[in-house]
Coordinates of C-alpha atoms and ligand atoms in Angstrom, one line a residue:
M1 CA 7.1 -8.1 -33.1
I2 CA 7.0 -6.3 -29.8
P3 CA 3.5 -5.9 -28.4
A4 CA 1.8 -2.5 -28.7
V5 CA 1.9 -2.4 -24.9
L6 CA 5.5 -2.5 -23.6
P7 CA 5.8 -6.1 -22.3
T8 CA 7.0 -5.2 -18.7
Y9 CA 4.3 -7.4 -17.1
S10 CA 3.9 -11.1 -17.0
R11 CA 0.1 -11.2 -17.1
A12 CA -2.3 -14.0 -16.3
K13 CA -4.5 -15.2 -19.1
M14 CA -7.8 -13.8 -17.8
T15 CA -9.4 -10.6 -19.2
F16 CA -12.0 -9.0 -16.9
E17 CA -14.8 -6.8 -18.2
K18 CA -16.8 -6.1 -15.1
G19 CA -16.5 -5.9 -11.3
E20 CA -19.0 -6.2 -8.5
G21 CA -17.8 -6.0 -4.9
S22 CA -15.4 -8.9 -4.4
W23 CA -16.1 -10.4 -7.8
L24 CA -14.5 -10.0 -11.2
I25 CA -16.3 -11.2 -14.3
D26 CA -14.4 -12.2 -17.4
R27 CA -15.5 -12.0 -21.1
D28 CA -17.3 -15.3 -20.9
G29 CA -19.2 -14.3 -17.8
T30 CA -17.2 -16.5 -15.5
R31 CA -17.0 -15.0 -12.0
Y32 CA -13.7 -14.9 -10.1
L33 CA -13.6 -14.3 -6.4
D34 CA -11.0 -11.5 -6.0
L35 CA -8.7 -11.8 -3.0
G36 CA -6.3 -9.2 -4.5
A37 CA -8.6 -6.1 -5.1
G38 CA -6.2 -4.7 -7.7
I39 CA -3.2 -5.0 -5.3
A40 CA -5.0 -3.6 -2.2
V41 CA -6.6 -0.8 -4.1
A42 CA -10.3 -1.6 -4.4
S43 CA -10.8 -1.7 -0.7
L44 CA -14.5 -0.9 -1.0
G45 CA -15.0 -3.5 -3.7
H46 CA -15.3 -3.1 -7.5
A47 CA -17.9 -0.6 -8.9
H48 CA -19.0 0.6 -5.4
P49 CA -22.3 2.3 -6.1
E50 CA -21.7 5.3 -3.9
L51 CA -18.3 5.9 -5.4
A52 CA -19.6 5.4 -8.9
K53 CA -22.2 8.1 -8.1
V54 CA -19.7 10.5 -6.6
L55 CA -17.4 10.1 -9.6
S56 CA -20.1 10.5 -12.2
E57 CA -21.6 13.5 -10.5
Q58 CA -18.1 15.2 -10.4
A59 CA -17.6 14.2 -14.0
T60 CA -20.7 16.3 -15.0
Q61 CA -19.2 19.3 -13.1
L62 CA -15.5 19.7 -13.6
W63 CA -12.7 17.2 -14.3
H64 CA -9.5 19.2 -14.1
T65 CA -8.2 22.7 -13.6
S66 CA -4.5 22.1 -12.5
N67 CA -3.1 23.4 -9.2
L68 CA -2.9 26.9 -10.6
Y69 CA -6.2 27.4 -8.9
H70 CA -7.9 26.4 -5.6
I71 CA -9.5 23.0 -5.8
P72 CA -12.3 22.8 -3.1
K73 CA -12.5 18.9 -3.3
Q74 CA -8.8 18.7 -2.6
E75 CA -9.1 21.0 0.4
E76 CA -12.0 19.0 1.6
L77 CA -10.1 15.7 1.4
A78 CA -7.1 17.3 3.1
E79 CA -9.2 18.5 6.0
K80 CA -10.7 15.0 6.4
L81 CA -7.3 13.3 6.4
R82 CA -5.9 16.0 8.7
E83 CA -8.7 15.4 11.1
A84 CA -8.2 11.6 10.9
T85 CA -4.4 11.4 11.2
F86 CA -1.2 12.9 12.8
A87 CA -0.7 15.1 9.7
D88 CA -1.1 18.9 9.5
T89 CA -0.6 19.2 5.8
M90 CA -0.4 17.0 2.6
F91 CA 0.6 17.0 -1.0
F92 CA -1.7 15.1 -3.5
T93 CA -0.3 12.8 -6.2
N94 CA -1.6 10.3 -8.7
S95 CA 0.3 7.3 -7.4
G96 CA 2.2 5.8 -4.6
V97 CA 5.7 6.4 -6.1
E98 CA 5.0 10.1 -6.5
A99 CA 3.9 10.2 -2.8
M100 CA 7.2 8.6 -1.9
E101 CA 9.2 10.9 -4.1
C102 CA 7.5 13.9 -2.3
A103 CA 8.4 12.3 1.1
L104 CA 12.1 11.9 0.2
K105 CA 12.4 15.4 -1.2
M106 CA 10.6 16.8 1.8
A107 CA 13.0 15.1 4.2
R108 CA 16.1 16.4 2.4
K109 CA 14.6 19.9 2.1
Y110 CA 13.8 19.9 5.8
W111 CA 17.5 19.6 6.8
Y112 CA 18.6 22.0 4.1
E113 CA 16.4 24.6 5.5
K114 CA 17.5 23.8 9.1
G115 CA 21.0 24.7 8.1
Q116 CA 22.3 21.1 7.8
P117 CA 22.4 20.6 4.0
E118 CA 24.9 17.7 4.5
R119 CA 22.2 15.7 6.2
T120 CA 20.9 13.9 3.1
N121 CA 21.2 10.1 3.8
I122 CA 18.0 8.1 4.0
I123 CA 17.9 4.7 5.8
T124 CA 15.7 2.0 4.2
F125 CA 15.2 -1.7 4.9
K126 CA 15.9 -4.8 2.9
G127 CA 12.8 -6.4 1.3
S128 CA 11.1 -3.0 1.2
F129 CA 9.3 -1.6 -1.9
H130 CA 8.6 2.0 -2.4
G131 CA 7.9 2.2 -6.2
R132 CA 9.7 2.2 -9.5
S133 CA 11.1 5.7 -10.0
L134 CA 14.9 6.0 -10.0
G135 CA 14.7 7.5 -6.5
T136 CA 12.5 4.7 -5.0
I137 CA 14.4 1.8 -6.6
S138 CA 17.6 3.4 -5.3
A139 CA 15.9 3.5 -1.9
A140 CA 14.7 -0.1 -1.8
A141 CA 18.0 -1.2 -3.4
S142 CA 17.1 -4.7 -4.3
E143 CA 18.8 -6.1 -7.4
K144 CA 15.4 -7.2 -8.8
L145 CA 14.4 -3.5 -9.0
T146 CA 17.8 -1.9 -9.9
K147 CA 19.6 -4.2 -12.2
G148 CA 20.5 -2.4 -15.4
F149 CA 19.1 0.9 -14.3
G150 CA 22.2 2.4 -12.8
P151 CA 23.8 4.8 -11.9
L152 CA 21.4 4.8 -8.9
L153 CA 20.7 7.8 -6.8
P154 CA 23.2 8.2 -4.0
G155 CA 22.3 8.8 -0.3
F156 CA 20.5 5.6 0.7
I157 CA 21.6 3.2 3.4
S158 CA 19.9 -0.2 3.2
L159 CA 19.7 -2.2 6.5
E160 CA 18.2 -5.6 7.5
F161 CA 14.5 -5.4 8.5
G162 CA 14.6 -5.6 12.3
D163 CA 18.4 -5.3 12.9
H164 CA 18.3 -2.9 15.8
D165 CA 22.0 -2.6 16.4
A166 CA 22.8 -1.8 12.8
L167 CA 20.0 0.8 12.8
R168 CA 21.3 2.5 16.0
A169 CA 24.8 2.6 14.6
A170 CA 23.6 4.1 11.3
M171 CA 21.6 6.9 12.8
D172 CA 24.3 9.5 12.8
D173 CA 24.2 13.2 11.8
T174 CA 24.3 12.4 8.1
V175 CA 20.9 10.9 8.2
A176 CA 17.8 12.9 7.1
A177 CA 15.2 10.3 7.4
V178 CA 14.3 6.6 7.8
V179 CA 11.7 5.0 5.6
I180 CA 9.6 2.1 6.9
E181 CA 6.6 0.1 5.7
P182 CA 4.9 -0.9 9.0
V183 CA 3.8 -4.0 7.1
Q184 CA 6.1 -4.9 4.1
G185 CA 3.8 -5.7 1.2
E186 CA 5.7 -6.6 -1.9
G187 CA 8.4 -8.1 0.3
G188 CA 5.9 -10.9 1.3
I189 CA 3.5 -9.4 4.0
L190 CA 5.9 -8.9 6.9
P191 CA 4.5 -6.9 9.8
L192 CA 7.1 -5.0 11.8
P193 CA 6.4 -5.8 15.5
D194 CA 4.8 -2.8 17.4
S195 CA 7.8 -2.7 19.7
C196 CA 10.2 -2.2 16.7
L197 CA 8.1 0.6 15.4
K198 CA 8.0 2.2 18.8
G199 CA 11.8 1.7 19.1
L200 CA 12.3 3.4 15.8
R201 CA 10.2 6.3 16.8
D202 CA 12.2 6.7 20.0
L203 CA 15.5 6.6 18.0
C204 CA 14.1 9.2 15.6
D205 CA 13.1 11.4 18.6
E206 CA 16.6 11.1 20.1
T207 CA 18.4 11.9 16.9
G208 CA 16.0 14.2 15.1
V209 CA 15.9 11.9 12.1
L210 CA 12.5 12.1 10.3
M211 CA 10.4 9.0 10.4
I212 CA 8.7 8.3 7.0
C213 CA 6.0 5.6 6.9
D214 CA 5.2 4.1 3.6
E215 CA 1.6 3.1 4.1
I216 CA 0.8 2.9 0.4
Q217 CA -0.2 -0.8 0.8
C218 CA -1.0 -1.2 4.5
G219 CA -2.9 2.1 5.0
V220 CA -6.5 3.2 4.6
G221 CA -8.1 0.5 6.8
R222 CA -6.2 -2.5 5.4
T223 CA -4.9 -3.7 8.9
G224 CA -8.1 -2.8 10.8
K225 CA -6.9 0.7 11.9
F226 CA -7.2 3.6 9.5
F227 CA -3.3 3.5 9.3
A228 CA -1.1 0.6 10.4
H229 CA 1.3 2.7 12.5
E230 CA -1.6 3.4 14.9
W231 CA -1.4 -0.1 16.2
A232 CA 2.0 0.8 17.8
G233 CA 0.6 4.0 19.3
I234 CA 3.1 6.1 17.4
A235 CA 2.9 8.6 14.6
P236 CA 5.4 9.2 11.8
D237 CA 6.6 12.7 10.7
I238 CA 5.8 12.0 7.0
M239 CA 3.6 9.3 5.5
A240 CA 3.1 8.2 1.9
I241 CA -0.4 6.8 1.0
A242 CA -2.0 5.7 -2.3
K243 CA -3.7 2.4 -3.4
G244 CA -6.8 2.2 -1.1
I245 CA -7.4 5.9 -0.9
G246 CA -8.7 6.1 -4.5
N247 CA -10.4 2.7 -4.6
G248 CA -9.1 2.5 -8.2
F249 CA -9.1 6.1 -9.2
P250 CA -5.4 7.1 -9.3
L251 CA -4.8 9.1 -6.1
G252 CA -2.0 9.3 -3.6
A253 CA -0.7 11.7 -1.0
C254 CA 2.3 12.6 1.1
L255 CA 1.1 13.6 4.6
A256 CA 3.3 15.4 7.1
T257 CA 3.5 17.4 10.3
E258 CA 3.9 21.1 10.0
D259 CA 7.5 20.9 11.1
A260 CA 8.5 18.1 8.7
A261 CA 6.8 20.0 5.8
S262 CA 8.4 23.3 6.6
G263 CA 10.8 23.4 3.7
M264 CA 8.1 22.8 1.1
T265 CA 7.2 26.3 0.2
A266 CA 5.6 27.7 -3.0
G267 CA 7.4 26.5 -6.1
T268 CA 9.4 23.7 -4.5
H269 CA 7.2 20.8 -5.7
G270 CA 4.3 20.2 -8.0
S271 CA 2.1 18.0 -10.2
T272 CA -0.2 18.7 -13.1
Y273 CA -2.9 16.2 -12.2
G274 CA -2.2 15.6 -8.5
G275 CA -5.3 16.0 -6.4
N276 CA -7.6 16.8 -9.3
P277 CA -11.4 17.2 -8.6
L278 CA -12.3 13.7 -9.9
A279 CA -9.7 11.9 -7.7
C280 CA -10.4 14.0 -4.6
A281 CA -14.2 13.6 -4.9
V282 CA -13.6 9.8 -4.8
G283 CA -10.9 10.0 -2.1
S284 CA -13.2 12.1 0.1
A285 CA -16.0 9.5 -0.1
V286 CA -13.5 6.7 0.5
V287 CA -12.4 8.3 3.8
D288 CA -16.1 8.8 4.9
L289 CA -16.9 5.1 4.2
I290 CA -13.7 3.5 5.7
N291 CA -12.8 5.7 8.6
T292 CA -15.6 4.8 11.0
P293 CA -15.4 2.6 14.1
E294 CA -18.1 0.3 12.7
F295 CA -16.3 -0.3 9.4
L296 CA -12.9 -0.8 11.0
G297 CA -14.4 -3.0 13.7
D298 CA -15.9 -5.1 10.9
V299 CA -12.5 -5.4 9.2
N300 CA -11.0 -6.7 12.4
R301 CA -13.8 -9.2 13.0
K302 CA -13.5 -10.6 9.5
A303 CA -9.7 -10.6 9.8
G304 CA -10.0 -12.8 12.9
F305 CA -12.4 -15.2 11.1
L306 CA -10.1 -15.4 8.0
R307 CA -7.0 -15.9 10.1
Q308 CA -8.5 -18.8 12.0
K309 CA -9.6 -20.5 8.7
L310 CA -6.2 -20.0 7.1
E311 CA -4.4 -21.4 10.1
G312 CA -6.5 -24.5 9.6
L313 CA -5.8 -24.6 5.9
V314 CA -2.1 -24.4 6.4
A315 CA -2.1 -27.0 9.1
A316 CA -4.1 -29.4 6.8
H317 CA -1.8 -28.9 3.8
P318 CA 1.7 -28.8 5.0
D319 CA 3.1 -29.8 1.6
V320 CA 1.6 -26.7 0.0
F321 CA 1.7 -24.1 2.7
E322 CA 4.3 -23.3 5.3
T323 CA 2.9 -20.4 7.4
V324 CA 0.3 -17.7 7.5
R325 CA 1.3 -14.2 8.5
G326 CA 0.2 -10.6 8.3
T327 CA -2.3 -8.4 10.0
G328 CA -5.9 -7.4 9.4
L329 CA -7.0 -8.2 5.8
M330 CA -3.3 -8.1 4.7
I331 CA -2.3 -11.7 4.8
G332 CA 0.6 -13.7 3.4
L333 CA 0.6 -17.5 2.9
K334 CA 4.2 -18.6 2.6
C335 CA 4.2 -21.6 0.3
K336 CA 6.2 -24.8 0.3
M337 CA 6.0 -25.2 -3.5
A338 CA 6.5 -22.3 -5.9
N339 CA 3.9 -19.6 -5.1
S340 CA 3.2 -19.3 -8.9
D341 CA 2.0 -22.9 -8.9
V342 CA -0.4 -22.2 -6.0
I343 CA -1.6 -19.0 -7.7
N344 CA -2.3 -20.8 -11.0
A345 CA -4.1 -23.6 -9.1
C346 CA -6.2 -20.9 -7.5
Y347 CA -7.0 -19.4 -10.9
D348 CA -8.4 -22.9 -11.9
E349 CA -10.8 -22.5 -8.9
H350 CA -11.6 -19.0 -10.1
L351 CA -9.9 -17.4 -7.1
L352 CA -7.5 -14.5 -7.5
T353 CA -4.5 -14.1 -5.2
I354 CA -1.3 -12.1 -5.7
P355 CA 2.3 -13.2 -5.6
G356 CA 4.7 -11.6 -3.1
G357 CA 8.3 -11.8 -2.1
D358 CA 9.7 -14.7 0.0
N359 CA 7.5 -17.2 -2.0
V360 CA 4.3 -15.8 -0.5
I361 CA 0.8 -15.5 -2.0
R362 CA -0.8 -12.3 -0.8
I363 CA -4.4 -12.1 0.3
L364 CA -5.6 -8.5 0.1
P365 CA -9.4 -8.7 -0.4
A366 CA -11.8 -5.8 -0.5
L367 CA -12.4 -4.7 3.1
T368 CA -16.1 -5.1 2.3
I369 CA -15.8 -8.8 1.5
S370 CA -18.5 -10.8 3.5
E371 CA -17.7 -13.6 5.9
A372 CA -19.5 -16.0 3.5
E373 CA -17.3 -14.9 0.7
L374 CA -14.2 -15.4 2.9
G375 CA -15.5 -18.9 3.7
D376 CA -16.0 -19.5 0.0
A377 CA -12.4 -18.3 -0.7
V378 CA -10.9 -20.7 1.8
T379 CA -12.9 -23.6 0.3
R380 CA -11.5 -22.7 -3.1
L381 CA -8.0 -22.5 -1.6
E382 CA -8.6 -25.9 0.0
T383 CA -9.6 -27.4 -3.4
A384 CA -6.6 -25.9 -5.1
A385 CA -4.3 -27.3 -2.3
K386 CA -5.9 -30.8 -2.7
K387 CA -5.4 -30.8 -6.4
L388 CA -1.8 -29.7 -6.0
E389 CA -1.1 -32.5 -3.5
A390 CA -2.7 -35.0 -5.9
G391 CA -0.8 -33.7 -8.8
G392 CA 2.5 -33.6 -7.0
Ligands
LIG1 C1 2.4 -0.1 -4.5 C2 3.4 0.4 -3.6 C3 4.2 1.5 -3.9 C4 4.2 2.2 -5.3 O1 2.9 2.6 -5.6 P1 2.5 2.9 -7.2 O2 1.1 3.5 -7.1 O3 2.6 1.6 -7.9 O4 3.5 3.9 -7.7 C5 5.1 2.0 -3.0 N1 5.2 1.5 -1.8 C6 4.4 0.5 -1.4 C7 4.5 -0.1 0.0 C8 3.5 -0.1 -2.3 O5 2.8 -1.2 -1.9

């Protein structure tokens, strides 16, 4: 009989009942060191005391009104994000995919309102991931996401990640926008070099094509800047965020410049829950906690420490690991053996990592993880690697 929960996930066997910082505790009280943080979501760790307080205080006041009325917490979060980013305005959602849908609609509406309604194509890159809606699977265009779900949405042009000539050739006057993850996440932790991001920005400036950054995974402090595109010294026109901004409370947003957002007038887009008081109370506290020079400096320091340790690990276990890549606390270990075998061996050491494309295991810890915990994690990875070598 089909399970009561639609079986679209292949789940590991653990069942967790409690979280504390970088630790998840299962039914039997066994503690697992969490290097996944709920897929780069719990960036301030599980059950962060200040966020728990903010959420429960809001829960005693008001949960939900819908966007028929003003939501002060939403306006407060918007002001904070506006202050901290390139954006002039933003639309709040409950998830990453909804933030991406808003970004795609916004880009098409922009050209419609500018009197070029035929300018609808959107350029995307191979290996990218933008969510699971029909629009975003059509955007990412990989067979893994789209097979059996056709007909797909027309108007997407999929190019090789980093193929500059193909990109330049494709940027004609049918193109509304280009969508890029500054660091591909699901694709296997592939950072786009700063020079490529700058080149893309220049091309967009030359052609008028809108630049959309998908920072749903790499944003909100993950790479050691508040947003990953900041490393390249550029700004997009539109940006989708989610994951880390809610630390586990469902929250996303589509941020934009005033010009890029100019088509999105009253009645053109909406969401019942998007930006509700509970979500925005948490999001606002997350911004306060993460977007400080001290916090981000600490992320960079720990990232350097982890990177060095992982380089050593990879060098010491060439039959298990091939390379380490990524940026900040967004790291991929490309495996020699099947990544699922490595992940299972880590489970045996009570260490949680996440599979990614290109046979990678992803390391996306809470940004609050301590250096001691990172050292502990690498020791567990080492033990797992030794057992895999002995078993193989
Ligand atoms: C997770 C993710 C999404 C989709 O977010 P959901 O909240 O699962 O809808 C989109 N883009 C990127 C880069 C992601 O990592």
